[in-house]
Structures are given as structure tokens and as C-alpha cells.
mmCIF file of C-alpha atoms in Angstrom:
data_model
loop_
_atom_site.group_PDB
_atom_site.id
_atom_site.type_symbol
_atom_site.label_atom_id
_atom_site.label_comp_id
_atom_site.label_asym_id
_atom_site.label_seq_id
_atom_site.Cartn_x
_atom_site.Cartn_y
_atom_site.Cartn_z
ATOM 1 C CA MET A 711 -28.526 68.805 -22.947
ATOM 2 C CA LYS A 712 -30.211 71.472 -20.689
ATOM 3 C CA ILE A 713 -29.852 74.682 -22.383
ATOM 4 C CA ILE A 714 -31.512 75.302 -25.814
ATOM 5 C CA ALA A 715 -30.901 78.922 -27.558
ATOM 6 C CA VAL A 716 -33.420 79.243 -30.334
ATOM 7 C CA ILE A 717 -32.921 82.484 -32.802
ATOM 8 C CA GLY A 718 -35.711 83.779 -34.468
ATOM 9 C CA ALA A 719 -39.511 84.221 -32.493
ATOM 10 C CA GLY A 720 -41.629 84.079 -35.774
ATOM 11 C CA THR A 721 -43.724 81.189 -36.459
ATOM 12 C CA MET A 722 -40.967 78.396 -36.568
ATOM 13 C CA GLY A 723 -39.066 79.977 -34.046
ATOM 14 C CA ASN A 724 -41.829 80.499 -31.312
ATOM 15 C CA GLY A 725 -43.234 77.312 -32.288
ATOM 16 C CA ILE A 726 -39.465 75.222 -31.559
ATOM 17 C CA ALA A 727 -38.747 77.343 -28.154
ATOM 18 C CA HIS A 728 -42.698 75.849 -26.715
ATOM 19 C CA THR A 729 -41.685 72.622 -27.793
ATOM 20 C CA PHE A 730 -38.220 72.255 -26.186
ATOM 21 C CA ALA A 731 -39.609 74.489 -23.268
ATOM 22 C CA GLN A 732 -42.525 71.946 -22.886
ATOM 23 C CA ASN A 733 -40.659 69.027 -22.633
ATOM 24 C CA GLY A 734 -38.493 70.413 -19.768
ATOM 25 C CA PHE A 735 -35.524 71.960 -21.548
ATOM 26 C CA THR A 736 -34.247 75.834 -20.375
ATOM 27 C CA VAL A 737 -35.024 77.905 -23.741
ATOM 28 C CA LYS A 738 -33.181 81.014 -24.748
ATOM 29 C CA LEU A 739 -35.412 82.941 -27.599
ATOM 30 C CA ILE A 740 -33.407 85.557 -28.943
ATOM 31 C CA ASP A 741 -34.504 88.052 -31.899
ATOM 32 C CA ILE A 742 -33.459 91.649 -32.538
ATOM 33 C CA SER A 743 -37.045 93.230 -31.856
ATOM 34 C CA GLU A 744 -38.472 93.214 -28.640
ATOM 35 C CA LYS A 745 -41.997 93.437 -30.432
ATOM 36 C CA SER A 746 -41.021 90.199 -32.235
ATOM 37 C CA LEU A 747 -40.289 88.567 -29.131
ATOM 38 C CA ASP A 748 -43.358 89.630 -27.284
ATOM 39 C CA LYS A 749 -45.231 88.645 -30.047
ATOM 40 C CA GLY A 750 -43.731 85.309 -29.950
ATOM 41 C CA MET A 751 -44.348 84.872 -26.287
ATOM 42 C CA ALA A 752 -48.057 85.718 -26.689
ATOM 43 C CA THR A 753 -48.215 83.137 -29.507
ATOM 44 C CA ILE A 754 -46.897 80.793 -27.451
ATOM 45 C CA ALA A 755 -49.306 81.380 -24.353
ATOM 46 C CA THR A 756 -52.286 81.473 -26.772
ATOM 47 C CA ASN A 757 -51.198 77.904 -28.253
ATOM 48 C CA LEU A 758 -50.927 76.731 -24.825
ATOM 49 C CA ASP A 759 -54.360 78.187 -23.744
ATOM 50 C CA ARG A 760 -55.832 75.899 -26.473
ATOM 51 C CA MET A 761 -53.828 73.156 -25.328
ATOM 52 C CA VAL A 762 -55.211 73.307 -22.029
ATOM 53 C CA ALA A 763 -58.937 73.931 -23.090
ATOM 54 C CA LYS A 764 -58.481 70.630 -25.240
ATOM 55 C CA GLY A 765 -56.642 68.719 -22.194
ATOM 56 C CA THR A 766 -53.796 68.212 -23.692
ATOM 57 C CA ILE A 767 -51.918 69.967 -20.961
ATOM 58 C CA THR A 768 -52.569 71.340 -17.739
ATOM 59 C CA ALA A 769 -52.594 74.888 -16.320
ATOM 60 C CA ALA A 770 -49.805 74.046 -14.269
ATOM 61 C CA ASP A 771 -47.990 72.842 -17.372
ATOM 62 C CA LYS A 772 -48.838 75.991 -19.199
ATOM 63 C CA THR A 773 -47.238 77.850 -16.238
ATOM 64 C CA LYS A 774 -43.776 75.996 -16.468
ATOM 65 C CA THR A 775 -43.710 76.026 -20.190
ATOM 66 C CA ILE A 776 -43.843 79.657 -20.042
ATOM 67 C CA THR A 777 -41.342 79.716 -16.833
ATOM 68 C CA ASN A 778 -38.962 77.564 -18.870
ATOM 69 C CA ILE A 779 -38.514 80.579 -21.549
ATOM 70 C CA ILE A 780 -36.058 83.513 -21.249
ATOM 71 C CA THR A 781 -35.967 86.233 -23.926
ATOM 72 C CA TYR A 782 -32.996 87.988 -25.232
ATOM 73 C CA THR A 783 -32.215 90.702 -28.021
ATOM 74 C CA GLU A 784 -28.856 90.278 -27.986
ATOM 75 C CA MET A 785 -27.111 87.526 -29.598
ATOM 76 C CA GLU A 786 -24.318 87.202 -27.571
ATOM 77 C CA ASP A 787 -26.182 87.064 -24.301
ATOM 78 C CA GLY A 788 -28.504 84.502 -25.500
ATOM 79 C CA VAL A 789 -26.122 81.770 -26.875
ATOM 80 C CA VAL A 790 -23.670 81.735 -23.990
ATOM 81 C CA GLY A 791 -24.188 78.262 -22.219
ATOM 82 C CA ALA A 792 -26.066 77.038 -24.662
ATOM 83 C CA ASP A 793 -25.517 73.354 -25.512
ATOM 84 C CA LEU A 794 -27.423 73.490 -29.066
ATOM 85 C CA VAL A 795 -28.528 76.384 -31.060
ATOM 86 C CA VAL A 796 -31.533 76.024 -33.250
ATOM 87 C CA GLU A 797 -31.205 78.874 -36.193
ATOM 88 C CA ALA A 798 -34.925 79.681 -37.307
ATOM 89 C CA ALA A 799 -34.695 82.719 -39.059
ATOM 90 C CA THR A 800 -35.995 84.181 -42.268
ATOM 91 C CA GLU A 801 -35.283 81.458 -44.807
ATOM 92 C CA ASN A 802 -32.627 83.908 -46.700
ATOM 93 C CA VAL A 803 -29.152 82.155 -47.391
ATOM 94 C CA ASP A 804 -27.012 85.567 -47.049
ATOM 95 C CA LEU A 805 -28.656 86.242 -43.221
ATOM 96 C CA LYS A 806 -28.427 82.412 -42.163
ATOM 97 C CA LEU A 807 -24.564 82.576 -43.220
ATOM 98 C CA ALA A 808 -24.066 86.004 -41.206
ATOM 99 C CA ILE A 809 -25.849 84.494 -38.247
ATOM 100 C CA PHE A 810 -23.795 81.230 -37.996
ATOM 101 C CA LYS A 811 -20.655 83.558 -38.656
ATOM 102 C CA GLU A 812 -21.388 85.157 -35.860
ATOM 103 C CA LEU A 813 -22.112 82.035 -33.783
ATOM 104 C CA ASN A 814 -18.687 81.028 -34.548
ATOM 105 C CA THR A 815 -16.921 83.853 -32.798
ATOM 106 C CA LEU A 816 -19.605 83.392 -29.947
ATOM 107 C CA CYS A 817 -19.909 79.589 -29.413
ATOM 108 C CA SER A 818 -18.002 77.252 -27.691
ATOM 109 C CA ASP A 819 -16.434 74.821 -30.217
ATOM 110 C CA LYS A 820 -18.218 71.975 -28.736
ATOM 111 C CA THR A 821 -21.769 73.781 -29.012
ATOM 112 C CA ILE A 822 -23.794 72.250 -31.731
ATOM 113 C CA LEU A 823 -25.224 74.437 -34.192
ATOM 114 C CA ALA A 824 -28.420 73.416 -36.239
ATOM 115 C CA THR A 825 -30.608 75.082 -38.784
ATOM 116 C CA ASN A 826 -34.325 74.932 -38.966
ATOM 117 C CA THR A 827 -34.087 75.544 -42.922
ATOM 118 C CA SER A 828 -36.404 73.815 -45.007
ATOM 119 C CA SER A 829 -34.320 73.775 -48.423
ATOM 120 C CA ILE A 830 -30.970 75.941 -47.890
ATOM 121 C CA SER A 831 -27.728 73.495 -48.182
ATOM 122 C CA ILE A 832 -26.381 72.431 -44.676
ATOM 123 C CA THR A 833 -22.873 72.128 -46.340
ATOM 124 C CA GLN A 834 -23.196 75.759 -47.308
ATOM 125 C CA ILE A 835 -23.763 76.701 -43.892
ATOM 126 C CA ALA A 836 -21.423 74.733 -42.173
ATOM 127 C CA ALA A 837 -18.747 75.684 -44.394
ATOM 128 C CA VAL A 838 -18.713 79.231 -42.510
ATOM 129 C CA VAL A 839 -17.454 77.859 -39.220
ATOM 130 C CA ASN A 840 -14.619 75.938 -37.560
ATOM 131 C CA HIS A 841 -15.919 72.613 -36.806
ATOM 132 C CA PRO A 842 -18.151 72.018 -39.556
ATOM 133 C CA GLU A 843 -18.880 68.111 -38.110
ATOM 134 C CA ARG A 844 -20.993 69.953 -35.387
ATOM 135 C CA VAL A 845 -23.481 71.872 -38.000
ATOM 136 C CA ILE A 846 -26.638 70.022 -38.739
ATOM 137 C CA GLY A 847 -30.114 70.489 -39.853
ATOM 138 C CA MET A 848 -33.309 70.095 -37.964
ATOM 139 C CA HIS A 849 -36.276 70.854 -40.237
ATOM 140 C CA PHE A 850 -39.517 71.004 -37.625
ATOM 141 C CA MET A 851 -43.170 70.967 -39.546
ATOM 142 C CA ASN A 852 -45.651 73.778 -38.726
ATOM 143 C CA PRO A 853 -47.182 73.967 -36.373
ATOM 144 C CA VAL A 854 -44.147 72.907 -34.414
ATOM 145 C CA PRO A 855 -45.850 71.636 -31.089
ATOM 146 C CA VAL A 856 -48.152 69.266 -32.529
ATOM 147 C CA MET A 857 -46.582 67.992 -35.993
ATOM 148 C CA GLN A 858 -44.433 64.904 -35.470
ATOM 149 C CA LEU A 859 -41.888 65.034 -37.826
ATOM 150 C CA VAL A 860 -38.126 66.315 -38.017
ATOM 151 C CA GLU A 861 -36.236 66.071 -40.931
ATOM 152 C CA ILE A 862 -32.180 65.391 -39.822
ATOM 153 C CA ILE A 863 -30.188 66.835 -42.334
ATOM 154 C CA ARG A 864 -26.698 65.761 -42.330
ATOM 155 C CA GLY A 865 -24.416 68.052 -44.159
ATOM 156 C CA TYR A 866 -21.499 66.345 -46.047
ATOM 157 C CA THR A 867 -19.351 66.875 -43.154
ATOM 158 C CA THR A 868 -21.819 66.592 -40.238
ATOM 159 C CA SER A 869 -20.548 63.916 -37.595
ATOM 160 C CA ASP A 870 -21.988 60.422 -36.932
ATOM 161 C CA GLU A 871 -21.979 61.576 -33.128
ATOM 162 C CA VAL A 872 -23.763 65.118 -33.633
ATOM 163 C CA THR A 873 -26.372 62.993 -35.727
ATOM 164 C CA LYS A 874 -27.224 60.558 -33.519
ATOM 165 C CA THR A 875 -27.284 63.306 -30.633
ATOM 166 C CA ILE A 876 -29.669 65.037 -32.301
ATOM 167 C CA MET A 877 -31.881 62.178 -33.348
ATOM 168 C CA ALA A 878 -31.764 61.254 -29.529
ATOM 169 C CA LEU A 879 -32.980 64.943 -28.695
ATOM 170 C CA SER A 880 -35.670 64.573 -31.224
ATOM 171 C CA GLU A 881 -37.115 61.998 -29.625
ATOM 172 C CA LYS A 882 -37.122 63.542 -26.028
ATOM 173 C CA LEU A 883 -39.017 65.934 -27.594
ATOM 174 C CA GLN A 884 -41.704 63.236 -28.567
ATOM 175 C CA LYS A 885 -41.076 63.728 -31.981
ATOM 176 C CA THR A 886 -40.040 61.067 -34.799
ATOM 177 C CA PRO A 887 -36.677 62.018 -36.374
ATOM 178 C CA VAL A 888 -35.961 60.487 -39.963
ATOM 179 C CA GLU A 889 -32.287 61.219 -41.004
ATOM 180 C CA VAL A 890 -31.852 62.594 -44.809
ATOM 181 C CA HIS A 891 -28.721 64.164 -46.719
ATOM 182 C CA ASP A 892 -27.940 67.353 -48.282
ATOM 183 C CA TYR A 893 -29.767 67.935 -51.346
ATOM 184 C CA PRO A 894 -32.119 71.193 -52.609
ATOM 185 C CA GLY A 895 -35.192 70.638 -50.361
ATOM 186 C CA PHE A 896 -34.473 67.549 -48.567
ATOM 187 C CA VAL A 897 -37.084 65.294 -48.710
ATOM 188 C CA ALA A 898 -40.305 66.590 -47.453
ATOM 189 C CA ASN A 899 -39.810 70.253 -49.837
ATOM 190 C CA ARG A 900 -38.900 67.975 -52.664
ATOM 191 C CA ILE A 901 -41.973 66.233 -52.780
ATOM 192 C CA LEU A 902 -44.205 69.073 -51.581
ATOM 193 C CA MET A 903 -43.010 72.091 -53.229
ATOM 194 C CA PRO A 904 -43.935 70.728 -56.716
ATOM 195 C CA MET A 905 -47.186 69.666 -55.928
ATOM 196 C CA LEU A 906 -47.958 72.861 -54.493
ATOM 197 C CA ASN A 907 -46.668 74.600 -57.554
ATOM 198 C CA GLU A 908 -48.494 72.261 -59.864
ATOM 199 C CA ALA A 909 -51.798 73.305 -58.004
ATOM 200 C CA ILE A 910 -50.944 76.896 -58.552
ATOM 201 C CA GLU A 911 -50.404 76.123 -62.501
ATOM 202 C CA THR A 912 -53.731 74.529 -62.639
ATOM 203 C CA LEU A 913 -55.303 77.397 -61.303
ATOM 204 C CA TYR A 914 -52.766 79.603 -63.315
ATOM 205 C CA ASN A 915 -54.238 77.774 -66.756
ATOM 206 C CA LYS A 916 -57.857 78.028 -65.471
ATOM 207 C CA VAL A 917 -58.412 74.234 -65.303
ATOM 208 C CA ALA A 918 -60.522 74.909 -61.967
ATOM 209 C CA GLY A 919 -61.069 77.196 -59.205
ATOM 210 C CA VAL A 920 -59.122 77.622 -55.669
ATOM 211 C CA TYR A 921 -62.384 75.747 -53.893
ATOM 212 C CA GLU A 922 -62.626 73.155 -56.708
ATOM 213 C CA ILE A 923 -58.702 72.475 -56.675
ATOM 214 C CA ASP A 924 -58.502 72.030 -52.390
ATOM 215 C CA THR A 925 -61.896 70.160 -52.898
ATOM 216 C CA VAL A 926 -60.623 67.468 -54.978
ATOM 217 C CA MET A 927 -57.066 67.199 -52.994
ATOM 218 C CA LYS A 928 -59.075 67.166 -49.723
ATOM 219 C CA LEU A 929 -61.658 65.008 -50.558
ATOM 220 C CA GLY A 930 -60.319 62.853 -53.506
ATOM 221 C CA MET A 931 -56.714 62.147 -52.307
ATOM 222 C CA GLY A 932 -57.365 62.457 -48.214
ATOM 223 C CA HIS A 933 -55.551 65.724 -47.667
ATOM 224 C CA PRO A 934 -56.385 67.409 -44.375
ATOM 225 C CA MET A 935 -55.650 70.667 -46.184
ATOM 226 C CA GLY A 936 -55.922 71.642 -49.706
ATOM 227 C CA PRO A 937 -52.706 72.658 -51.346
ATOM 228 C CA LEU A 938 -53.608 76.410 -51.879
ATOM 229 C CA GLN A 939 -54.651 76.563 -48.283
ATOM 230 C CA LEU A 940 -51.634 75.065 -47.226
ATOM 231 C CA ALA A 941 -49.469 77.206 -49.367
ATOM 232 C CA ASP A 942 -51.529 80.263 -47.614
ATOM 233 C CA PHE A 943 -50.787 78.603 -44.346
ATOM 234 C CA ILE A 944 -46.783 77.945 -45.427
ATOM 235 C CA GLY A 945 -46.499 81.491 -46.809
ATOM 236 C CA LEU A 946 -46.405 82.176 -50.729
ATOM 237 C CA ASP A 947 -43.277 84.261 -50.128
ATOM 238 C CA VAL A 948 -41.478 81.121 -48.182
ATOM 239 C CA CYS A 949 -43.056 78.640 -51.124
ATOM 240 C CA LEU A 950 -41.308 80.758 -53.986
ATOM 241 C CA ALA A 951 -37.967 80.963 -51.884
ATOM 242 C CA ILE A 952 -37.687 76.788 -51.464
ATOM 243 C CA LEU A 953 -38.882 76.560 -55.146
ATOM 244 C CA ASN A 954 -36.106 79.111 -55.886
ATOM 245 C CA VAL A 955 -33.589 77.303 -54.323
ATOM 246 C CA MET A 956 -34.502 74.141 -55.610
ATOM 247 C CA TYR A 957 -34.714 75.308 -59.322
ATOM 248 C CA ASP A 958 -31.011 76.570 -58.565
ATOM 249 C CA GLY A 959 -29.924 73.842 -57.030
ATOM 250 C CA PHE A 960 -31.121 70.935 -59.551
ATOM 251 C CA LYS A 961 -31.612 73.571 -62.695
ATOM 252 C CA ASN A 962 -34.450 71.277 -63.452
ATOM 253 C CA PRO A 963 -37.581 73.183 -65.046
ATOM 254 C CA LYS A 964 -39.923 71.370 -63.320
ATOM 255 C CA TYR A 965 -39.024 73.050 -59.802
ATOM 256 C CA ALA A 966 -39.314 76.528 -61.739
ATOM 257 C CA PRO A 967 -42.025 78.641 -59.526
ATOM 258 C CA CYS A 968 -45.487 79.084 -61.132
ATOM 259 C CA PRO A 969 -45.545 83.017 -62.812
ATOM 260 C CA LEU A 970 -48.813 83.158 -60.966
ATOM 261 C CA LEU A 971 -46.864 82.599 -57.201
ATOM 262 C CA VAL A 972 -44.234 85.374 -58.210
ATOM 263 C CA ASN A 973 -46.943 87.961 -59.020
ATOM 264 C CA MET A 974 -49.037 87.259 -55.727
ATOM 265 C CA VAL A 975 -45.668 87.364 -53.926
ATOM 266 C CA ARG A 976 -44.909 90.888 -55.557
ATOM 267 C CA ALA A 977 -48.000 91.919 -54.933
ATOM 268 C CA GLY A 978 -47.975 91.169 -51.128
ATOM 269 C CA LYS A 979 -50.190 88.742 -51.218
ATOM 270 C CA LEU A 980 -48.465 85.939 -48.915
ATOM 271 C CA GLY A 981 -51.161 84.143 -47.392
ATOM 272 C CA VAL A 982 -52.460 83.889 -43.605
ATOM 273 C CA LYS A 983 -49.810 86.432 -42.435
ATOM 274 C CA SER A 984 -50.513 89.223 -44.682
ATOM 275 C CA GLY A 985 -54.263 88.727 -44.686
ATOM 276 C CA ALA A 986 -54.810 87.306 -48.467
ATOM 277 C CA GLY A 987 -53.538 84.659 -50.592
ATOM 278 C CA PHE A 988 -55.585 82.269 -52.504
ATOM 279 C CA TYR A 989 -58.153 82.658 -49.802
ATOM 280 C CA ASP A 990 -59.032 86.303 -47.889
ATOM 281 C CA TYR A 991 -57.834 86.259 -44.112
ATOM 282 C CA SER A 992 -58.796 89.819 -43.494
ATOM 283 C CA GLN A 993 -61.076 89.069 -40.799
ATOM 284 C CA SER A 994 -58.493 87.682 -37.660
ATOM 285 C CA LYS A 995 -60.787 85.186 -36.699
ATOM 286 C CA LYS A 996 -60.612 83.509 -40.066
ATOM 287 C CA ALA A 997 -57.109 83.052 -39.684
ATOM 288 C CA GLU A 998 -57.138 81.936 -36.105
ATOM 289 C CA LYS A 999 -59.851 78.968 -37.188
ATOM 290 C CA ILE A 1000 -56.826 77.717 -38.974
ATOM 291 C CA SER A 1001 -54.591 77.450 -36.536
ATOM 292 C CA GLU A 1002 -57.377 75.647 -34.345
ATOM 293 C CA GLN A 1003 -57.528 72.881 -36.498
ATOM 294 C CA PHE A 1004 -53.968 72.043 -35.550
ATOM 295 C CA ILE A 1005 -53.221 73.624 -31.733
#
């Protein structure tokens, strides 16, 4: 594989594009908004600058990585000639199905189609394309350039050949791929999201405050970031969407999102990206400090 198309220039999309480009692949980064593409490329440049400052990469590596990325606002132009398409759009099933229906008409039958979904069924997505055996999940962790894990999710019809190809490709990105099967939440979020939800329930029930809950989990359990701060970093809207997918999929009340989480999302308090969640990020430097812990 040489040419990788990435759909979506948001947090996950620009991180995935960064990672492929840094490892020598030609990347076609696609988004319907030129503004989003500019913001995504600026984020990549900033993260590369941090890596240069820390001595992780050289200035020449940064230049080469940026050069390896080409941006597009038209899907048709971006996916043509791609060996692999990685969809990293918003975690919305209708949007993802629409994108894959379009990819079905634009891409060769031999093009592998991957989704970065963190919870939506790979089998459901694959059902809207010809040759569903070529559809697979590549669930990268945030921040993508530094997190080692990639969950490789096999849909019901995903072929052994495609799975082996994507596992090997992930290793070329200097990641550790782990093969899992297609059930709501997969492994990472099936375990993580109930923990975050329980931390929110603990706050909702006034057992302890935000700082106290996070401190217990950091100092007592050795977590690098408390669960409420982590929820802010992920995005409370994303957490809510994943919990809803799991609740709908399993019909088990233990996955039902806490009312406090629902209300915060309704109020627009989404975490770092909105400037406020369980913590206040109204000053941009506060948000930058969180990113700097990782990149």
C-alpha cells in the first residue's frame, strides 16, 4: 500500500493522516470544509513542532510529513487511486452509511475500506457496499500519533486476507494491532465507557467532587488522567453517542448514560473542544496543556 485516503480532518482524521504521512505514505486528506482542512493541517504542524522540540523527530522529518499530505474537498478527487480509505467522520451511523454508499460507487472493488468508528457495527456499515469482505474497522486511539493501540475490528464478512493486510499495515505505522470481533463498543469502549459513566454517576450522586474523583483514580489506580478529565478530552458528546450505541445494542441498563452526561451535552458543555465540561477550558492555554501531556 502506498496511497491512503483519510475522510475527515477533525481530531481523529488529522491524527490518522499525520501518522500515515510520518511513516512514508502518501495521504489524501478529505473534508467538505476548506476551513476544517486548514485547521487540521495546522494541528498536524503544531504537533510535529512539539515532537521536534522534544527530539522525537527532526525538522526534516516534519517537512517530509507535511509534504506527504494533500488536501481535498471533493470525495471523488480524494479517493481516486487510493489503496486504502480510512473514514474518520463524526460518530453518527447515518453519516457513515452515506459515506460508505458513496465510496462504493467511487472506489475500485479492490480498495480496502476502513472505518475509525469506536462503537458502530462494522457489519452494518459493510452491508451497504459491494464486496463487504473488504470492509474493516481501524479504531485508532487519541492522540493518534503517540498512542500505540489500534483495534482491528472484523465484521461478520471481513475476509482473512483483508484482516492480515490491515494488521501488517498497522505494524508498519509502529502501532500494536489487536484483532477483535464486531460487538457494540468492541473491547476498548465496552470497558472504558462504563467506567467513565460510573464516574459521572458518582459525581451526579454527590459522593465526591470532580477533583476528588479524578484524584482517587489517578493516585489510587495509577491512571495518567482521571475519568472525568478523560471524558472531557474525548468529548462528552462522543461519550454519550458511544454509550447510546452500546445501550441500544445490548439492551442492558448498565450501559444507559447518566442523566448528568445527557444534560451537559444538551447544554453544549462538551469538554475541551467547547471550552467547558467537568473542567473549565475557557483559556486556550489550559486546553493546550492537556495535549502537551501526550504529544
